[in-house]
Coordinates of C-alpha atoms and ligand atoms in Angstrom, one line a residue:
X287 CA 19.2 10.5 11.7
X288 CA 17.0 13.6 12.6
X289 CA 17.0 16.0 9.3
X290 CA 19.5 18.6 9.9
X291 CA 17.5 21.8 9.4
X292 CA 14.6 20.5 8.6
X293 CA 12.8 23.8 8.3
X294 CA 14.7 24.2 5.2
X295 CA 12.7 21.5 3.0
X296 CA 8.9 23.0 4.0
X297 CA 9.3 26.0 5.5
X298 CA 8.0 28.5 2.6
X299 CA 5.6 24.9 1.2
X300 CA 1.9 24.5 1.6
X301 CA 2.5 21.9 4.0
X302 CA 1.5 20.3 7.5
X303 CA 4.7 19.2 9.1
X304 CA 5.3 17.3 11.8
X305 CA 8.8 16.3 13.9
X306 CA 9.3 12.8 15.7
X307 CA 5.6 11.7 14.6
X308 CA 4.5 8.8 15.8
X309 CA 3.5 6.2 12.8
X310 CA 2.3 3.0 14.7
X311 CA -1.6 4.3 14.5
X312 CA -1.3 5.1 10.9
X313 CA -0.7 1.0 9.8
X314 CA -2.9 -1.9 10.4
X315 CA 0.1 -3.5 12.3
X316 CA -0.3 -1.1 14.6
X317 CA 3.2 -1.1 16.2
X318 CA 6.7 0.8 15.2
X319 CA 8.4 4.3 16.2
X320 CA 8.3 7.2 14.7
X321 CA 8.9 9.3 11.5
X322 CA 12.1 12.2 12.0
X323 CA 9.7 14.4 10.1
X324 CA 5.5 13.4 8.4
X325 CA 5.0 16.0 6.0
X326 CA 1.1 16.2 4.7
X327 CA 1.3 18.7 1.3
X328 CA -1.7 20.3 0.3
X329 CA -0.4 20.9 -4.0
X330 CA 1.0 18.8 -6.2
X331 CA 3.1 22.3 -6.6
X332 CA 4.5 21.6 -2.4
X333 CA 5.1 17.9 -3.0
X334 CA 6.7 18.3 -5.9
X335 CA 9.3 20.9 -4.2
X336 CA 9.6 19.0 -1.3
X337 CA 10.8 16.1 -3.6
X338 CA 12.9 17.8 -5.1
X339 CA 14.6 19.2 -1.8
X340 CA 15.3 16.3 -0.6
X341 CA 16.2 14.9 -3.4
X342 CA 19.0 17.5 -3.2
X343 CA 19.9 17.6 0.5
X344 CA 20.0 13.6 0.3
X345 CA 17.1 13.5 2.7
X346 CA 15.5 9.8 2.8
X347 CA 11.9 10.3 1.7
X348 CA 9.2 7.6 1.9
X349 CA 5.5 7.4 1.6
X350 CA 2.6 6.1 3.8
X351 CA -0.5 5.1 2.2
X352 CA -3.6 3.9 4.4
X353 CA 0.0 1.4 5.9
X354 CA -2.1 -1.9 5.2
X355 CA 0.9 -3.4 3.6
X356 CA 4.0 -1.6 5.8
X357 CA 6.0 -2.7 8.6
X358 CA 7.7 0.1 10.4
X359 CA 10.5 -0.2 13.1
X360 CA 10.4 -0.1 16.4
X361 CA 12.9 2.2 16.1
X362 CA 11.3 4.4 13.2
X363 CA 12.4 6.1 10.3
X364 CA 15.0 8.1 9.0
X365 CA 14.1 11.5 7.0
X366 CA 10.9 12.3 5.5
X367 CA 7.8 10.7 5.6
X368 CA 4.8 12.1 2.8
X369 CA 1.4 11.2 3.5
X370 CA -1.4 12.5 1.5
X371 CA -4.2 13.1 3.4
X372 CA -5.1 16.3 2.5
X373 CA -8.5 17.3 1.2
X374 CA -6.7 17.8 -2.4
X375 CA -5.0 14.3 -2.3
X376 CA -8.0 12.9 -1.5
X377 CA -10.2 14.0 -4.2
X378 CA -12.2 10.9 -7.2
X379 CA -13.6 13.4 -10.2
X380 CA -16.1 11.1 -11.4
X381 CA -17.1 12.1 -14.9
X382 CA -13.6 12.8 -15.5
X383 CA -12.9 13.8 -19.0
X384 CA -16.6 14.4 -19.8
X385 CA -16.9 10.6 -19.4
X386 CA -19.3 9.0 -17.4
X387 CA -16.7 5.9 -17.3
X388 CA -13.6 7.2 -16.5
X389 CA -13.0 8.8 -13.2
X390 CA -9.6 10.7 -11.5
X391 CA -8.7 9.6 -7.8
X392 CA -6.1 11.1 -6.3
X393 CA -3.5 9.3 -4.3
X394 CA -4.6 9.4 -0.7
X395 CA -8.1 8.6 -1.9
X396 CA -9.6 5.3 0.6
X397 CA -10.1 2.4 -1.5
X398 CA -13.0 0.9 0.8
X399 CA -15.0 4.5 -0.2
X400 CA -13.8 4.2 -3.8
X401 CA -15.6 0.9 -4.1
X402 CA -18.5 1.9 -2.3
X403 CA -19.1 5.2 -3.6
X404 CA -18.3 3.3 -7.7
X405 CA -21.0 0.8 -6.8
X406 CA -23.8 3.5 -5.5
X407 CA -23.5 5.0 -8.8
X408 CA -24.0 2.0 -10.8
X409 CA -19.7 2.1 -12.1
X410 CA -18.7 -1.6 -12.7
X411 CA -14.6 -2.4 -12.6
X412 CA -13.3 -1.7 -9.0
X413 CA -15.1 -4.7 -7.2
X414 CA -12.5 -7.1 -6.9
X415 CA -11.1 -4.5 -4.2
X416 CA -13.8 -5.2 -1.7
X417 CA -12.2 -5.6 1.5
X418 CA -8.7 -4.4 0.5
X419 CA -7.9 -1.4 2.4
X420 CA -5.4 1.2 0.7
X421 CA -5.0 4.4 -0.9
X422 CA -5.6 4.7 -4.7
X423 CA -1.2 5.1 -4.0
X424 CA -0.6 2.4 -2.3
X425 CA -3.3 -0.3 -4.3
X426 CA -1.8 1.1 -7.4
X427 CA 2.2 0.8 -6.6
X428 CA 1.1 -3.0 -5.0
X429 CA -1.1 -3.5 -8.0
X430 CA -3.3 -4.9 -5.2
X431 CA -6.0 -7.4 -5.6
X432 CA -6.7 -11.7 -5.4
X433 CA -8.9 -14.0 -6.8
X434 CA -11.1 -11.4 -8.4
X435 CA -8.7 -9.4 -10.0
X436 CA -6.6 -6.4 -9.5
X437 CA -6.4 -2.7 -9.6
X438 CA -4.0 -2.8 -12.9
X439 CA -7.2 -4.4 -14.6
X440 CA -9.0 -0.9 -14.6
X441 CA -5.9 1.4 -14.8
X442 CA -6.1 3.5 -17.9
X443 CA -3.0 5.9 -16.5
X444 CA -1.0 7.0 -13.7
X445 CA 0.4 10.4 -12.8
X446 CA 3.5 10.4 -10.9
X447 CA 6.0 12.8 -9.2
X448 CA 9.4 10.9 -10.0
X449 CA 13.0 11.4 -8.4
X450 CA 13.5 14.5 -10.2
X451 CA 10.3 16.0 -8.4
X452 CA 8.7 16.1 -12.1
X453 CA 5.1 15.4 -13.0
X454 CA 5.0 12.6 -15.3
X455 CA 1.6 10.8 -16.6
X456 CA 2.3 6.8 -17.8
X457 CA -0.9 5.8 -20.1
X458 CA -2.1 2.5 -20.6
X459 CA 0.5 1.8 -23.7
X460 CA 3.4 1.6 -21.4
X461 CA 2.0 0.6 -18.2
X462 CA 2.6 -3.1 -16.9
X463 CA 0.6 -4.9 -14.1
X464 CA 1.6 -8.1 -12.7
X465 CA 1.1 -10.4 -10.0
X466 CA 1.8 -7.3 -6.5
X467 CA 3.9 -5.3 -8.9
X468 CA 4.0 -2.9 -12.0
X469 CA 6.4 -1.5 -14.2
X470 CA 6.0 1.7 -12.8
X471 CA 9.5 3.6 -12.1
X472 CA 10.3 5.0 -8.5
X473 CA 8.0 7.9 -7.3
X474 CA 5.1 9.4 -6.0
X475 CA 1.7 8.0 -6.9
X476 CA -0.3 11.4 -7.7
X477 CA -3.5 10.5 -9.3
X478 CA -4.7 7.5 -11.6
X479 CA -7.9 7.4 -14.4
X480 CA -9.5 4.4 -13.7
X481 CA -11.6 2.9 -16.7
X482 CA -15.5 1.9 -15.3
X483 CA -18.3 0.2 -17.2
X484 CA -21.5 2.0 -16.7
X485 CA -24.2 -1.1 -14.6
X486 CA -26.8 -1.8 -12.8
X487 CA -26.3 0.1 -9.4
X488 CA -27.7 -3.0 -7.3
X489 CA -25.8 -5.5 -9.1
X490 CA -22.8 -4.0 -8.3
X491 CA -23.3 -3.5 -4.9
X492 CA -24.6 -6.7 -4.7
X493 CA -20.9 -7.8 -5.9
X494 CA -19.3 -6.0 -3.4
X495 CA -21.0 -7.7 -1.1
X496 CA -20.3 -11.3 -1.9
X497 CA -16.3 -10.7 -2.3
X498 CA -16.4 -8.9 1.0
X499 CA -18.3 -11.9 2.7
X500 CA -15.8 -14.4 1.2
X501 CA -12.4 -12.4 1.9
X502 CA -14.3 -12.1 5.4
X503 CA -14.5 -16.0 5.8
X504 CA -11.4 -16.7 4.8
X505 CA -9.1 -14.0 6.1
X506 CA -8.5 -12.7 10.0
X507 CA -9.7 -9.1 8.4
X508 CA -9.7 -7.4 11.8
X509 CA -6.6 -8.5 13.4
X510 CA -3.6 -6.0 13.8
X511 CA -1.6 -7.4 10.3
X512 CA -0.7 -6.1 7.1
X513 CA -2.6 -8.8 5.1
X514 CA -0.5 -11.1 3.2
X515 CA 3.1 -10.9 4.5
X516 CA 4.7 -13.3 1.6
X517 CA 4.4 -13.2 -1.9
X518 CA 2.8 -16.3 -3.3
X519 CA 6.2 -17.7 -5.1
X520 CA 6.5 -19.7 -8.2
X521 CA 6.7 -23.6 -8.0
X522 CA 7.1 -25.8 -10.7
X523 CA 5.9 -23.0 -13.5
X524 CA 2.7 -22.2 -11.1
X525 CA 1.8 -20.0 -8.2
X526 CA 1.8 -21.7 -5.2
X527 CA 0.3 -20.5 -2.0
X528 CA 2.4 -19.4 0.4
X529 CA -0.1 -20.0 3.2
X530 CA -0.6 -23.0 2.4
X531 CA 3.4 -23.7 2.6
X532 CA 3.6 -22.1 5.9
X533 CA 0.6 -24.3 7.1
X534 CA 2.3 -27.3 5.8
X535 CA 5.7 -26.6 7.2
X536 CA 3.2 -27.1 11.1
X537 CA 3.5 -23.3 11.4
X538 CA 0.0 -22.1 11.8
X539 CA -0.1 -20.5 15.5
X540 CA 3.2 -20.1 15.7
X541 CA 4.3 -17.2 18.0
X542 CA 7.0 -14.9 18.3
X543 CA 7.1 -12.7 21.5
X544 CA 3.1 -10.7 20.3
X545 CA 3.5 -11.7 17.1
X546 CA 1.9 -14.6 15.4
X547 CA 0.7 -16.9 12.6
X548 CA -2.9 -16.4 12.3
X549 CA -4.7 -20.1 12.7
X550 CA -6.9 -19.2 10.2
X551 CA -4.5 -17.6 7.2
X552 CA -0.9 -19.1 7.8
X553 CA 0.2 -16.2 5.7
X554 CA -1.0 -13.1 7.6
X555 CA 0.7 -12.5 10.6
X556 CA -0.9 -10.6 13.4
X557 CA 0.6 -8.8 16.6
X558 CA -1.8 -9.4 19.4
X559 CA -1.5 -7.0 22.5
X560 CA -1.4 -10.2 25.1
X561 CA 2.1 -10.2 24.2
X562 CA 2.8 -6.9 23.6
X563 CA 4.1 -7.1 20.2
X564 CA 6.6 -5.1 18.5
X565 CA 7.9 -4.6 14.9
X566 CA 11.4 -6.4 16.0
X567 CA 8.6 -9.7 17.1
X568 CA 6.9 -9.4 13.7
X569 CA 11.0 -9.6 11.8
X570 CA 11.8 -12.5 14.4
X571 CA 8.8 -14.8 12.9
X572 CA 9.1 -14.1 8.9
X573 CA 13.1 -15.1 9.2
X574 CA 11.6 -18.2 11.2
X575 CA 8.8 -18.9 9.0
X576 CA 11.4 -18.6 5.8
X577 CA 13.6 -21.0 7.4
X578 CA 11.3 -23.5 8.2
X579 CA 9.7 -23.2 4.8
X580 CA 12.9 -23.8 3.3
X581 CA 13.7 -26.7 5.5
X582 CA 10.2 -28.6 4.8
X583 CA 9.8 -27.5 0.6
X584 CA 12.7 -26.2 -0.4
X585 CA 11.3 -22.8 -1.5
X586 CA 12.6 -19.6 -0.8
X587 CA 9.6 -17.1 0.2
X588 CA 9.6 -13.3 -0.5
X589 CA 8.2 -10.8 2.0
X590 CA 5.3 -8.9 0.3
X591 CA 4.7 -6.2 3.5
X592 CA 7.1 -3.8 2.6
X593 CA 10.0 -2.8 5.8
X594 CA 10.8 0.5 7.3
X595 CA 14.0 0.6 8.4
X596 CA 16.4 3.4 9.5
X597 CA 19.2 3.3 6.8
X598 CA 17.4 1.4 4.5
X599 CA 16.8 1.7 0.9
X600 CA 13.6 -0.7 1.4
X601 CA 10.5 1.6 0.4
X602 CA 12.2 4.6 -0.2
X603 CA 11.0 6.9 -2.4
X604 CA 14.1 9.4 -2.6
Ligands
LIG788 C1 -6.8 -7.1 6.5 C2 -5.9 -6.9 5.2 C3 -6.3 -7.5 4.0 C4 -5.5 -7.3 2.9 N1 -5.9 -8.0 1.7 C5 -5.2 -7.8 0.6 C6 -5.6 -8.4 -0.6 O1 -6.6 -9.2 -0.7 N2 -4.9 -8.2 -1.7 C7 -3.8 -7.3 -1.7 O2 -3.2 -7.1 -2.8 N3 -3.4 -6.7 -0.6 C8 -4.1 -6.9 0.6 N4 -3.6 -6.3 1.7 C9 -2.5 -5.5 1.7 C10 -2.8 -4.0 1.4 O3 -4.2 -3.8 1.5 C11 -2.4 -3.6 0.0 O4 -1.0 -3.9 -0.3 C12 -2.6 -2.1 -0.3 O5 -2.3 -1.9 -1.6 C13 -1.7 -1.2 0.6 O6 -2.1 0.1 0.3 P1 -1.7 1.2 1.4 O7 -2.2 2.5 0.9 O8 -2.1 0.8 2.7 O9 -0.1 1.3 1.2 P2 1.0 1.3 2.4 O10 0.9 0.1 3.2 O11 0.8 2.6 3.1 O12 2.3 1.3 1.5 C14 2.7 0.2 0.8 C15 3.7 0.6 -0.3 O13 3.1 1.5 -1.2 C16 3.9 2.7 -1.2 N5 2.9 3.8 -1.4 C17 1.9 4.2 -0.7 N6 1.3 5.3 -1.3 C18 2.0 5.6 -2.4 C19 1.9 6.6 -3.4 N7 1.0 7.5 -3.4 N8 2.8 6.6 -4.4 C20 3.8 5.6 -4.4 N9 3.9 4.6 -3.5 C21 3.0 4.6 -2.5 C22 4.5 2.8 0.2 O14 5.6 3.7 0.2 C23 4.9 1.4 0.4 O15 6.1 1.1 -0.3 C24 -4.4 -6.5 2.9 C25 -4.0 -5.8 4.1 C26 -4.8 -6.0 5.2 C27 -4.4 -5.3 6.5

């Protein structure tokens, strides 16, 4: 469905707006159509209308982070898309608060300059997201991390824009991170504080540096994926790695049109332009993968990779 006038959401905002963008380039898959309409505000003040407006003209609204985690469709996506990438959205206010360890990053903020630039200045807390890429948004809504922790461990609080287009800021007390989730209600990342210990500069960067080398020889970080495309599930009271049950159900190279199961991390799947992969490819091998999986240990996985979808409530914001 193209928006009906679209002109009427942003017209009057302080906005870039775009019709029938094309989204493919902006995820790590690298494949999928386009957005009706991308909308890049520059205030909290236009994002905040334009949530609103849609909210009232029932137009679909979703957001795109740094799309290290998203699946879009071939097709591509109904309504409004919202991406921050605006100089505003992608402020960090070290210092925030007067504080030396607490610093403000807004949503569209890169996490792979977050780290770096926290490390250079001797701020101890954000090294477990070496080699994670993301927006402050998109780490914090995933409550993204591994083996070294998460981003929840270092949240102190989150300010969101929720359905009603209102400015809301959740502090620690009644924030919840878990394993790829939060307690967070439906909305638009804005900003988070993020709590930092005060360290020796080289030690942190040295820290960087050794999770990044050991996500590097363990994961295909360069191929066209979205990381992780099932949620480790519970088995027997314990998490259980869902690569390792893809592996064990002989799946490991499996293909699907250009889309397959990385020999090196059974859970990332990777589209590789020999075989011209699409998003449809990429849907064709996780129903495969489940059903096999199912078949050989009777567990049920759950995609982590979020879908776009025309008509679908999946991701949607509004
Ligand atoms: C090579 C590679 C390695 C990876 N390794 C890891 C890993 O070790 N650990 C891990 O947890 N993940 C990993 N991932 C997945 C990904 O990095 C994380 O899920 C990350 O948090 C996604 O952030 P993003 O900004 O790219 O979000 P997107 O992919 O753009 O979006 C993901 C979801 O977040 C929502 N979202 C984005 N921005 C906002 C916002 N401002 N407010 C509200 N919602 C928002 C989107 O609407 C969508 O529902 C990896 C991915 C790749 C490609």
């Amino acid at each position: 469905m193209i928006v009906a006038s679209p002109s009427n959401l942003y017209a009057d905002l302080d906005v870039q707006a775009e019709l029938d963008a094309p989204l493919a380039a902006q995820t790590w898959f690298g494949v999928g159509g386009r957005a009706d309409l991308l909308i890049r505000p520059n205030t909290i003040d236009a994002l905040a209308t334009l949530v609103r407006r849609c909210r009232r003209d029932e137009v679909p609204l979703r957001v795109l982070g740094s799309g290290a985690n998203l699946l879009v469709d071939d097709d591509g996506i109904d309504g409004v898309v919202v991406k921050l990438d605006a100089p505003f959205f992608r402020t960090v206010d070290f210092n925030a608060e007067g504080r030396l360890e607490r610093m403000r990053v807004y949503g569209g903020a890169s996490m792979e300059q977050l780290v770096h630039e926290s490390a250079r200045r001797g701020l101890r807390g954000l090294e477990a997201m070496s080699g994670i890429p993301a927006s402050l948004g998109g780490a914090v809504r995933m409550n993204a991390g591994g083996k070294f922790g998460a981003i929840g461990d270092v949240v102190d609080a989150v300010a969101l824009i929720g359905l009603d287009g209102e400015l809301r800021v959740y502090t620690n007390d009644e924030l919840r991170f878990a394993y790829r989730e939060t307690n967070l209600p439906q909305g638009i990342v804005v900003w988070a504080s993020l709590r930092m210990l005060p360290d020796d500069p080289i030690a942190c960067r040295t820290r960087v540096k050794e999770i990044f080398a050991y996500k590097k020889s363990t994961q295909p970080m360069s191929a066209n994926s979205a990381g992780c495309m099932f949620r480790n599930p519970m088995v027997a009271g314990a998490r259980e790695s869902a690569g390792k049950l893809i592996d064990l159900a002989g799946l490991k190279g499996a293909r699907v049109g250009g889309a397959v199961v990385s020999p090196e991390h059974a859970n990332f799947l990777a589209i590789d332009r020999v075989g011209g992969g699409r998003a449809e490819d990429v849907r064709a091998l996780v129903e495969q993968i489940k059903e096999r999986v199912l078949v050989h240990s009777g567990v049920q996985l759950q995609t982590e990779v979020v879908f776009w979808r025309r008509g679908s409530t999946e991701g949607l914001h509004v």
